[in-house]
Amino acid sequence: MKHFYLFFLVAVFFCKAQKNDSLPQRTLIYSAGVEYGTVLPTNIALQDYKNRNYSGYSFQLMKQTTGNNDWEKNFSYPQYGIGFFAFDFIKNREMSSPFAIYGIYNAKIKQWGKLKWFHTVNFGISFNARPFNEDEKYYNISLGSRTNMFISMGTGMYYELGKHFDIGLNFKFNHLSNGGLKIPNKGLNTIAPQLSLTYYPERIIAEKSDTAAVDDKKYTSLEVSVFGGRKNVFYRGEGAGELKNYYSGFNYSVYGTEVLYMRQYSRKSAYGIGVGITMDDHYNHEMYVSDSTLYQKKRFSADQPLLSIMPSYRLMMGRLSVNLGAGYYLAKKQRKYDNSIFFQRIALLYQITDRLFASFGINAYNMHVANYLEWKLGYIFIRKKIK
């Protein structure tokens, strides 16, 4: 609970500071929620738990957009902010008590009088998980590290109780994963109904305009970026049973460069295609067992780059965007335990300047297995208005 109190004090200080700052006090929203649900038995370790129930507690500080920026109008005046979430695994205390700090995006889908339908997406970092540890005889393979990514999605109905309060009933999905930084990393997934109470110091009703957004320009762009990441890979080949630790392996670096052509087809969205060159140390090495000890050696006489082709989609919200993409490694030489030649990615991109951008996301394969966390820095060399 000490982390909850710390976050609450920070939030109060933040609110006080806004009185004389650029963020009007009347646009702030406070929300608290409690949920009771179950951990999904997505791996063998979790299937052995007789009681997988958990409870969760959240506090959120958000801003109600009012349409001052065009993207706010395009996305129907969403809410955004920061939040704190704490897990309590009740009868499974050995799983520790993870907590998360995250960013929030709430958007209204429909409203019928005082009844409103919202959906929400949260993305952040969680701390204090208990990871897999054979020395301590803790064999839950859901998480391999104490620090993980926290992703939460939900949808629900809210009812206006009066001038200042909404009561909400939501259905939520929560996910913890370290993105392949440390194996094992099967992921921890939970589902639950959530009861929430939201406080509006002043309920703002955005003034919707009958005219289209002012900025209706669309662009094509040519972007060049560099990226990098780290991943932990364990040995699964001949002689693995001789090793003391089943998840014995090595850490590998992944880095490269990409060129991407994007074409905007609406104020919200763009699509494109790109090519990339990736240097994957895991691909360029192989592991083997000798005398019950794990070693690695170079696979090729010289490191082999991987050439890929990648269709992409971008959802744009002002300077912040969500990138979705898939890719295919051309001429990749497959081994028995290599990852698929197809990969998928999802990332958050922030436009630092009109030309410079940075992004952070997940590179995955088989549509659900995290390969590594990807950090990217890029520059838009060509940007042309579509006539």
Tab-separated table of C-alpha atoms in Angstrom:
chain	number	residue	atom	x	y	z
A	1	MET	CA	0.000	0.000	0.000
A	2	LYS	CA	2.934	2.378	0.499
A	3	HIS	CA	3.256	2.627	-3.297
A	4	PHE	CA	-0.423	3.560	-3.568
A	5	TYR	CA	0.009	6.330	-0.979
A	6	LEU	CA	3.095	7.636	-2.787
A	7	PHE	CA	1.240	7.744	-6.102
A	8	PHE	CA	-1.740	9.443	-4.460
A	9	LEU	CA	0.496	12.160	-2.958
A	10	VAL	CA	2.190	12.717	-6.323
A	11	ALA	CA	-1.226	13.010	-7.995
A	12	VAL	CA	-2.432	15.529	-5.398
A	13	PHE	CA	0.731	17.590	-5.845
A	14	PHE	CA	0.258	17.421	-9.631
A	15	CYS	CA	-3.314	18.678	-9.325
A	16	LYS	CA	-2.298	21.558	-7.061
A	17	ALA	CA	0.417	22.589	-9.478
A	18	GLN	CA	-2.050	22.744	-12.354
A	19	LYS	CA	-4.007	25.603	-10.789
A	20	ASN	CA	-1.378	28.038	-12.012
A	21	ASP	CA	-0.281	26.048	-15.028
A	22	SER	CA	-1.518	25.506	-18.566
A	23	LEU	CA	-3.872	22.632	-17.636
A	24	PRO	CA	-7.196	24.029	-16.342
A	25	GLN	CA	-8.354	22.425	-13.087
A	26	ARG	CA	-11.852	21.943	-14.477
A	27	THR	CA	-10.673	19.461	-17.131
A	28	LEU	CA	-9.225	17.018	-14.574
A	29	ILE	CA	-11.000	13.731	-13.791
A	30	TYR	CA	-10.403	11.402	-10.826
A	31	SER	CA	-11.355	7.719	-10.887
A	32	ALA	CA	-10.987	4.771	-8.493
A	33	GLY	CA	-11.855	1.164	-9.232
A	34	VAL	CA	-11.941	-2.281	-7.672
A	35	GLU	CA	-12.096	-5.591	-9.535
A	36	TYR	CA	-12.380	-9.258	-8.613
A	37	GLY	CA	-11.589	-11.883	-11.185
A	38	THR	CA	-9.422	-14.819	-12.176
A	39	VAL	CA	-5.966	-15.552	-13.543
A	40	LEU	CA	-6.264	-17.395	-16.866
A	41	PRO	CA	-4.543	-20.835	-16.727
A	42	THR	CA	-2.434	-20.293	-19.842
A	43	ASN	CA	0.505	-22.493	-18.742
A	44	ILE	CA	1.171	-25.664	-16.724
A	45	ALA	CA	2.263	-23.823	-13.576
A	46	LEU	CA	-0.984	-21.841	-13.387
A	47	GLN	CA	-3.113	-24.901	-14.119
A	48	ASP	CA	-1.810	-26.467	-10.889
A	49	TYR	CA	-3.158	-23.573	-8.787
A	50	LYS	CA	-6.389	-24.615	-7.034
A	51	ASN	CA	-7.499	-21.019	-6.510
A	52	ARG	CA	-6.604	-18.462	-9.168
A	53	ASN	CA	-8.824	-15.623	-7.978
A	54	TYR	CA	-7.347	-12.161	-7.541
A	55	SER	CA	-8.454	-8.645	-6.675
A	56	GLY	CA	-7.198	-5.405	-8.158
A	57	TYR	CA	-7.315	-1.766	-7.094
A	58	SER	CA	-6.771	1.292	-9.283
A	59	PHE	CA	-6.556	5.060	-9.064
A	60	GLN	CA	-6.505	7.270	-12.160
A	61	LEU	CA	-5.905	10.929	-12.903
A	62	MET	CA	-7.085	12.034	-16.355
A	63	LYS	CA	-7.748	15.058	-18.514
A	64	GLN	CA	-10.939	15.565	-20.507
A	65	THR	CA	-10.119	16.861	-23.974
A	66	THR	CA	-12.283	19.724	-25.208
A	67	GLY	CA	-11.487	19.907	-28.925
A	68	ASN	CA	-8.693	22.490	-28.759
A	69	ASN	CA	-6.688	20.236	-31.077
A	70	ASP	CA	-7.986	18.642	-34.262
A	71	TRP	CA	-7.052	15.105	-33.184
A	72	GLU	CA	-9.340	15.474	-30.131
A	73	LYS	CA	-12.299	16.122	-32.435
A	74	ASN	CA	-11.292	13.272	-34.739
A	75	PHE	CA	-11.358	10.811	-31.820
A	76	SER	CA	-14.603	12.110	-30.252
A	77	TYR	CA	-13.045	14.019	-27.333
A	78	PRO	CA	-11.242	11.217	-25.453
A	79	GLN	CA	-9.772	11.243	-21.939
A	80	TYR	CA	-6.101	10.551	-21.222
A	81	GLY	CA	-3.849	10.522	-18.177
A	82	ILE	CA	-1.882	8.343	-15.731
A	83	GLY	CA	-2.937	5.521	-13.428
A	84	PHE	CA	-1.820	3.188	-10.643
A	85	PHE	CA	-2.908	-0.459	-10.349
A	86	ALA	CA	-2.183	-3.006	-7.585
A	87	PHE	CA	-2.702	-6.793	-7.753
A	88	ASP	CA	-3.666	-8.919	-4.757
A	89	PHE	CA	-3.532	-12.670	-5.494
A	90	ILE	CA	-5.399	-13.463	-2.246
A	91	LYS	CA	-4.706	-17.181	-1.615
A	92	ASN	CA	-1.557	-17.251	-3.800
A	93	ARG	CA	0.688	-14.869	-1.858
A	94	GLU	CA	3.776	-16.552	-3.310
A	95	MET	CA	3.044	-14.689	-6.557
A	96	SER	CA	3.908	-11.485	-4.673
A	97	SER	CA	1.986	-8.213	-5.137
A	98	PRO	CA	2.761	-6.595	-8.498
A	99	PHE	CA	1.764	-2.986	-9.060
A	100	ALA	CA	1.794	-0.903	-12.229
A	101	ILE	CA	2.053	2.722	-13.325
A	102	TYR	CA	0.571	3.331	-16.760
A	103	GLY	CA	-0.776	5.738	-19.343
A	104	ILE	CA	-4.523	5.872	-20.027
A	105	TYR	CA	-6.648	6.367	-23.129
A	106	ASN	CA	-10.449	6.371	-22.661
A	107	ALA	CA	-12.912	6.990	-25.474
A	108	LYS	CA	-16.684	7.157	-25.537
A	109	ILE	CA	-18.376	4.850	-28.038
A	110	LYS	CA	-22.006	5.856	-27.515
A	111	GLN	CA	-24.250	7.784	-25.124
A	112	TRP	CA	-27.959	7.439	-24.334
A	113	GLY	CA	-28.947	10.274	-22.014
A	114	LYS	CA	-27.061	9.678	-18.748
A	115	LEU	CA	-25.849	6.204	-19.799
A	116	LYS	CA	-22.466	6.062	-21.585
A	117	TRP	CA	-20.460	3.272	-23.212
A	118	PHE	CA	-16.646	3.625	-23.043
A	119	HIS	CA	-13.623	1.596	-24.056
A	120	THR	CA	-10.172	1.987	-22.518
A	121	VAL	CA	-6.561	1.043	-23.283
A	122	ASN	CA	-3.752	1.265	-20.695
A	123	PHE	CA	-0.029	0.765	-21.286
A	124	GLY	CA	2.754	0.980	-18.692
A	125	ILE	CA	5.292	-0.768	-16.456
A	126	SER	CA	4.701	-3.145	-13.557
A	127	PHE	CA	7.013	-3.847	-10.632
A	128	ASN	CA	7.413	-6.300	-7.747
A	129	ALA	CA	6.422	-9.545	-9.494
A	130	ARG	CA	7.951	-12.780	-8.213
A	131	PRO	CA	9.873	-14.371	-11.107
A	132	PHE	CA	10.638	-18.015	-11.841
A	133	ASN	CA	13.558	-19.192	-9.678
A	134	GLU	CA	14.659	-22.826	-9.466
A	135	ASP	CA	17.055	-22.112	-6.588
A	136	GLU	CA	14.154	-20.845	-4.489
A	137	LYS	CA	11.928	-23.691	-5.752
A	138	TYR	CA	9.481	-21.269	-7.351
A	139	TYR	CA	8.442	-22.852	-10.643
A	140	ASN	CA	5.772	-20.489	-11.979
A	141	ILE	CA	6.866	-19.943	-15.589
A	142	SER	CA	4.485	-17.014	-16.197
A	143	LEU	CA	7.124	-14.332	-15.542
A	144	GLY	CA	10.918	-14.371	-15.624
A	145	SER	CA	11.588	-10.899	-14.210
A	146	ARG	CA	10.423	-8.606	-11.421
A	147	THR	CA	9.780	-5.730	-13.845
A	148	ASN	CA	7.351	-6.243	-16.721
A	149	MET	CA	5.141	-4.447	-19.185
A	150	PHE	CA	1.552	-3.862	-18.131
A	151	ILE	CA	-1.187	-3.809	-20.784
A	152	SER	CA	-4.855	-3.477	-19.918
A	153	MET	CA	-7.944	-3.225	-22.106
A	154	GLY	CA	-11.571	-2.907	-21.163
A	155	THR	CA	-15.043	-1.771	-22.040
A	156	GLY	CA	-18.015	-0.848	-19.901
A	157	MET	CA	-21.056	1.248	-19.113
A	158	TYR	CA	-21.114	4.410	-16.990
A	159	TYR	CA	-24.103	6.144	-15.480
A	160	GLU	CA	-24.173	9.803	-14.408
A	161	LEU	CA	-25.234	9.935	-10.743
A	162	GLY	CA	-25.384	13.711	-10.688
A	163	LYS	CA	-23.346	16.789	-11.436
A	164	HIS	CA	-19.999	15.344	-10.347
A	165	PHE	CA	-20.057	11.521	-10.239
A	166	ASP	CA	-20.267	8.565	-12.635
A	167	ILE	CA	-20.568	4.947	-11.545
A	168	GLY	CA	-19.195	2.361	-13.951
A	169	LEU	CA	-19.290	-1.386	-14.553
A	170	ASN	CA	-16.486	-2.605	-16.825
A	171	PHE	CA	-15.066	-5.844	-18.148
A	172	LYS	CA	-11.237	-5.860	-18.107
A	173	PHE	CA	-8.319	-7.870	-19.450
A	174	ASN	CA	-4.843	-7.389	-17.911
A	175	HIS	CA	-1.523	-8.705	-19.231
A	176	LEU	CA	1.982	-8.806	-17.706
A	177	SER	CA	5.037	-9.737	-19.794
A	178	ASN	CA	8.705	-8.732	-20.060
A	179	GLY	CA	8.780	-8.944	-23.857
A	180	GLY	CA	11.394	-11.706	-23.974
A	181	LEU	CA	14.045	-9.894	-21.908
A	182	LYS	CA	14.194	-12.810	-19.478
A	183	ILE	CA	13.020	-16.399	-19.972
A	184	PRO	CA	10.642	-18.008	-18.981
A	185	ASN	CA	8.041	-15.495	-20.065
A	186	LYS	CA	4.737	-17.247	-20.720
A	187	GLY	CA	2.882	-14.122	-19.566
A	188	LEU	CA	0.292	-13.538	-16.866
A	189	ASN	CA	-3.266	-12.804	-18.021
A	190	THR	CA	-6.310	-11.907	-15.937
A	191	ILE	CA	-9.961	-11.098	-16.622
A	192	ALA	CA	-12.421	-9.457	-14.269
A	193	PRO	CA	-15.490	-7.253	-13.908
A	194	GLN	CA	-14.624	-3.875	-12.385
A	195	LEU	CA	-16.710	-1.426	-10.385
A	196	SER	CA	-15.521	2.181	-10.620
A	197	LEU	CA	-16.424	5.626	-9.361
A	198	THR	CA	-15.404	8.702	-11.369
A	199	TYR	CA	-15.362	12.256	-10.020
A	200	TYR	CA	-15.616	15.325	-12.264
A	201	PRO	CA	-14.792	18.582	-10.394
A	202	GLU	CA	-16.630	20.237	-13.281
A	203	ARG	CA	-18.370	18.190	-15.941
A	204	ILE	CA	-17.206	19.494	-19.315
A	205	ILE	CA	-19.423	19.042	-22.356
A	206	ALA	CA	-17.349	19.496	-25.484
A	207	GLU	CA	-18.834	21.850	-28.027
A	208	LYS	CA	-19.052	19.851	-31.230
A	209	SER	CA	-18.665	21.761	-34.460
A	210	ASP	CA	-20.726	21.121	-37.566
A	211	THR	CA	-17.678	21.881	-39.702
A	212	ALA	CA	-14.846	19.540	-40.541
A	213	ALA	CA	-11.543	19.741	-38.717
A	214	VAL	CA	-9.357	22.670	-39.800
A	215	ASP	CA	-6.302	20.578	-40.656
A	216	ASP	CA	-7.512	18.320	-43.463
A	217	LYS	CA	-4.128	17.903	-45.144
A	218	LYS	CA	-2.822	14.434	-45.978
A	219	TYR	CA	0.793	13.477	-46.607
A	220	THR	CA	3.103	10.823	-47.953
A	221	SER	CA	6.419	10.338	-46.187
A	222	LEU	CA	9.686	8.438	-46.455
A	223	GLU	CA	11.125	7.518	-43.068
A	224	VAL	CA	14.506	6.060	-42.114
A	225	SER	CA	15.028	4.612	-38.653
A	226	VAL	CA	17.442	2.599	-36.532
A	227	PHE	CA	16.326	0.161	-33.850
A	228	GLY	CA	17.711	-2.128	-31.194
A	229	GLY	CA	16.713	-4.583	-28.500
A	230	ARG	CA	17.822	-7.471	-26.244
A	231	LYS	CA	16.359	-10.927	-25.758
A	232	ASN	CA	16.983	-13.950	-23.574
A	233	VAL	CA	16.937	-17.338	-25.353
A	234	PHE	CA	17.096	-20.742	-23.652
A	235	TYR	CA	18.533	-23.939	-25.116
A	236	ARG	CA	16.075	-26.581	-26.361
A	237	GLY	CA	18.311	-28.904	-28.364
A	238	GLU	CA	20.108	-32.213	-27.775
A	239	GLY	CA	21.388	-32.679	-24.236
A	240	ALA	CA	19.087	-30.082	-22.654
A	241	GLY	CA	18.119	-32.612	-19.973
A	242	GLU	CA	21.729	-32.645	-18.714
A	243	LEU	CA	21.576	-28.991	-17.685
A	244	LYS	CA	20.864	-28.061	-14.076
A	245	ASN	CA	18.509	-25.268	-15.117
A	246	TYR	CA	16.014	-26.100	-17.867
A	247	TYR	CA	15.967	-22.413	-18.886
A	248	SER	CA	19.722	-22.114	-19.323
A	249	GLY	CA	20.594	-19.822	-22.220
A	250	PHE	CA	22.205	-16.584	-23.336
A	251	ASN	CA	21.301	-12.951	-23.906
A	252	TYR	CA	21.455	-11.690	-27.484
A	253	SER	CA	21.339	-8.255	-29.114
A	254	VAL	CA	19.138	-7.372	-32.074
A	255	TYR	CA	19.659	-4.186	-34.092
A	256	GLY	CA	19.136	-2.819	-37.559
A	257	THR	CA	17.753	-0.146	-39.846
A	258	GLU	CA	14.533	0.321	-41.814
A	259	VAL	CA	13.139	2.458	-44.623
A	260	LEU	CA	9.376	2.946	-44.601
A	261	TYR	CA	7.034	4.626	-47.071
A	262	MET	CA	3.747	5.799	-45.529
A	263	ARG	CA	0.658	7.269	-47.195
A	264	GLN	CA	-2.023	9.012	-45.156
A	265	TYR	CA	-5.578	8.238	-46.267
A	266	SER	CA	-7.510	10.023	-43.497
A	267	ARG	CA	-6.904	12.414	-40.610
A	268	LYS	CA	-6.559	9.367	-38.342
A	269	SER	CA	-4.819	6.706	-40.380
A	270	ALA	CA	-1.950	5.906	-42.720
A	271	TYR	CA	-0.665	2.745	-44.331
A	272	GLY	CA	2.611	1.847	-45.984
A	273	ILE	CA	5.336	-0.662	-46.708
A	274	GLY	CA	8.996	-0.858	-45.848
A	275	VAL	CA	12.199	-2.861	-46.001
A	276	GLY	CA	14.615	-3.569	-43.196
A	277	ILE	CA	18.018	-5.044	-42.439
A	278	THR	CA	18.335	-6.832	-39.096
A	279	MET	CA	21.384	-8.205	-37.307
A	280	ASP	CA	20.201	-10.859	-34.861
A	281	ASP	CA	22.964	-12.321	-32.652
A	282	HIS	CA	20.739	-15.277	-31.818
A	283	TYR	CA	20.408	-16.147	-35.498
A	284	ASN	CA	24.180	-15.830	-35.955
A	285	HIS	CA	25.030	-18.105	-33.008
A	286	GLU	CA	24.171	-21.629	-31.964
A	287	MET	CA	24.213	-23.277	-28.540
A	288	TYR	CA	25.425	-26.745	-27.584
A	289	VAL	CA	25.917	-28.861	-24.445
A	290	SER	CA	29.234	-30.429	-23.426
A	291	ASP	CA	29.912	-32.052	-20.029
A	292	SER	CA	26.547	-30.780	-18.742
A	293	THR	CA	27.624	-27.196	-19.515
A	294	LEU	CA	26.036	-24.887	-22.069
A	295	TYR	CA	28.244	-23.125	-24.620
A	296	GLN	CA	27.715	-21.050	-27.742
A	297	LYS	CA	29.617	-20.649	-30.985
A	298	LYS	CA	29.357	-18.704	-34.222
A	299	ARG	CA	26.948	-20.247	-36.715
A	300	PHE	CA	28.455	-18.631	-39.824
A	301	SER	CA	31.994	-17.559	-40.655
A	302	ALA	CA	30.653	-14.005	-40.948
A	303	ASP	CA	27.462	-12.564	-39.421
A	304	GLN	CA	24.498	-12.848	-41.767
A	305	PRO	CA	22.015	-9.933	-41.949
A	306	LEU	CA	18.293	-10.632	-42.293
A	307	LEU	CA	16.414	-8.759	-45.013
A	308	SER	CA	12.730	-8.174	-44.354
A	309	ILE	CA	9.696	-6.650	-46.032
A	310	MET	CA	7.005	-5.062	-43.823
A	311	PRO	CA	3.475	-3.770	-44.523
A	312	SER	CA	2.398	-1.279	-41.815
A	313	TYR	CA	-0.601	0.594	-40.452
A	314	ARG	CA	-0.548	3.756	-38.303
A	315	LEU	CA	-3.297	5.212	-36.108
A	316	MET	CA	-2.501	8.893	-35.417
A	317	MET	CA	-3.565	10.937	-32.392
A	318	GLY	CA	-1.747	14.248	-32.604
A	319	ARG	CA	1.948	13.638	-31.977
A	320	LEU	CA	1.268	10.153	-30.608
A	321	SER	CA	0.635	7.201	-32.923
A	322	VAL	CA	0.047	3.470	-32.660
A	323	ASN	CA	1.968	1.407	-35.211
A	324	LEU	CA	0.837	-2.068	-36.265
A	325	GLY	CA	2.885	-4.136	-38.662
A	326	ALA	CA	3.855	-7.559	-39.895
A	327	GLY	CA	6.940	-8.756	-41.680
A	328	TYR	CA	8.670	-11.553	-43.525
A	329	TYR	CA	12.381	-12.406	-43.451
A	330	LEU	CA	13.546	-13.112	-46.975
A	331	ALA	CA	15.948	-16.068	-47.424
A	332	LYS	CA	16.206	-16.823	-43.698
A	333	LYS	CA	17.841	-20.211	-43.090
A	334	GLN	CA	15.658	-22.118	-40.656
A	335	ARG	CA	16.859	-24.351	-37.839
A	336	LYS	CA	14.630	-26.636	-35.786
A	337	TYR	CA	14.193	-24.206	-32.880
A	338	ASP	CA	14.437	-20.913	-34.774
A	339	ASN	CA	11.636	-18.379	-34.506
A	340	SER	CA	9.240	-18.130	-37.428
A	341	ILE	CA	10.261	-16.282	-40.592
A	342	PHE	CA	7.084	-14.209	-40.077
A	343	PHE	CA	6.993	-11.565	-37.348
A	344	GLN	CA	4.511	-9.050	-35.965
A	345	ARG	CA	4.974	-5.778	-34.099
A	346	ILE	CA	3.007	-3.196	-32.187
A	347	ALA	CA	4.545	0.071	-31.002
A	348	LEU	CA	3.816	3.526	-29.645
A	349	LEU	CA	5.411	6.296	-31.711
A	350	TYR	CA	5.943	9.884	-30.579
A	351	GLN	CA	6.690	12.698	-33.020
A	352	ILE	CA	9.390	14.715	-31.203
A	353	THR	CA	9.617	17.318	-33.963
A	354	ASP	CA	8.059	17.574	-37.427
A	355	ARG	CA	10.833	15.277	-38.670
A	356	LEU	CA	12.300	13.397	-35.697
A	357	PHE	CA	10.394	10.564	-33.974
A	358	ALA	CA	10.959	7.791	-31.435
A	359	SER	CA	9.034	4.597	-30.729
A	360	PHE	CA	8.884	1.702	-28.290
A	361	GLY	CA	7.135	-1.598	-28.901
A	362	ILE	CA	7.096	-5.379	-29.058
A	363	ASN	CA	8.430	-7.610	-31.806
A	364	ALA	CA	6.619	-10.973	-31.697
A	365	TYR	CA	6.068	-14.168	-33.691
A	366	ASN	CA	3.250	-16.705	-34.013
A	367	MET	CA	0.871	-13.808	-33.244
A	368	HIS	CA	1.357	-14.097	-29.455
A	369	VAL	CA	4.965	-14.933	-28.466
A	370	ALA	CA	7.121	-11.924	-27.539
A	371	ASN	CA	10.539	-11.977	-29.212
A	372	TYR	CA	12.066	-8.740	-27.863
A	373	LEU	CA	11.290	-5.154	-26.888
A	374	GLU	CA	12.157	-2.778	-29.698
A	375	TRP	CA	13.475	0.777	-29.264
A	376	LYS	CA	13.558	2.950	-32.363
A	377	LEU	CA	14.720	6.415	-33.409
A	378	GLY	CA	13.856	7.762	-36.857
A	379	TYR	CA	13.819	10.736	-39.189
A	380	ILE	CA	11.369	11.740	-41.953
A	381	PHE	CA	13.551	12.673	-44.929
A	382	ILE	CA	10.735	13.282	-47.422
A	383	ARG	CA	7.254	14.580	-46.581
A	384	LYS	CA	4.876	15.663	-49.340
A	385	LYS	CA	1.314	16.900	-49.271
A	386	ILE	CA	-1.174	14.820	-51.227
A	387	LYS	CA	-2.968	17.019	-53.728
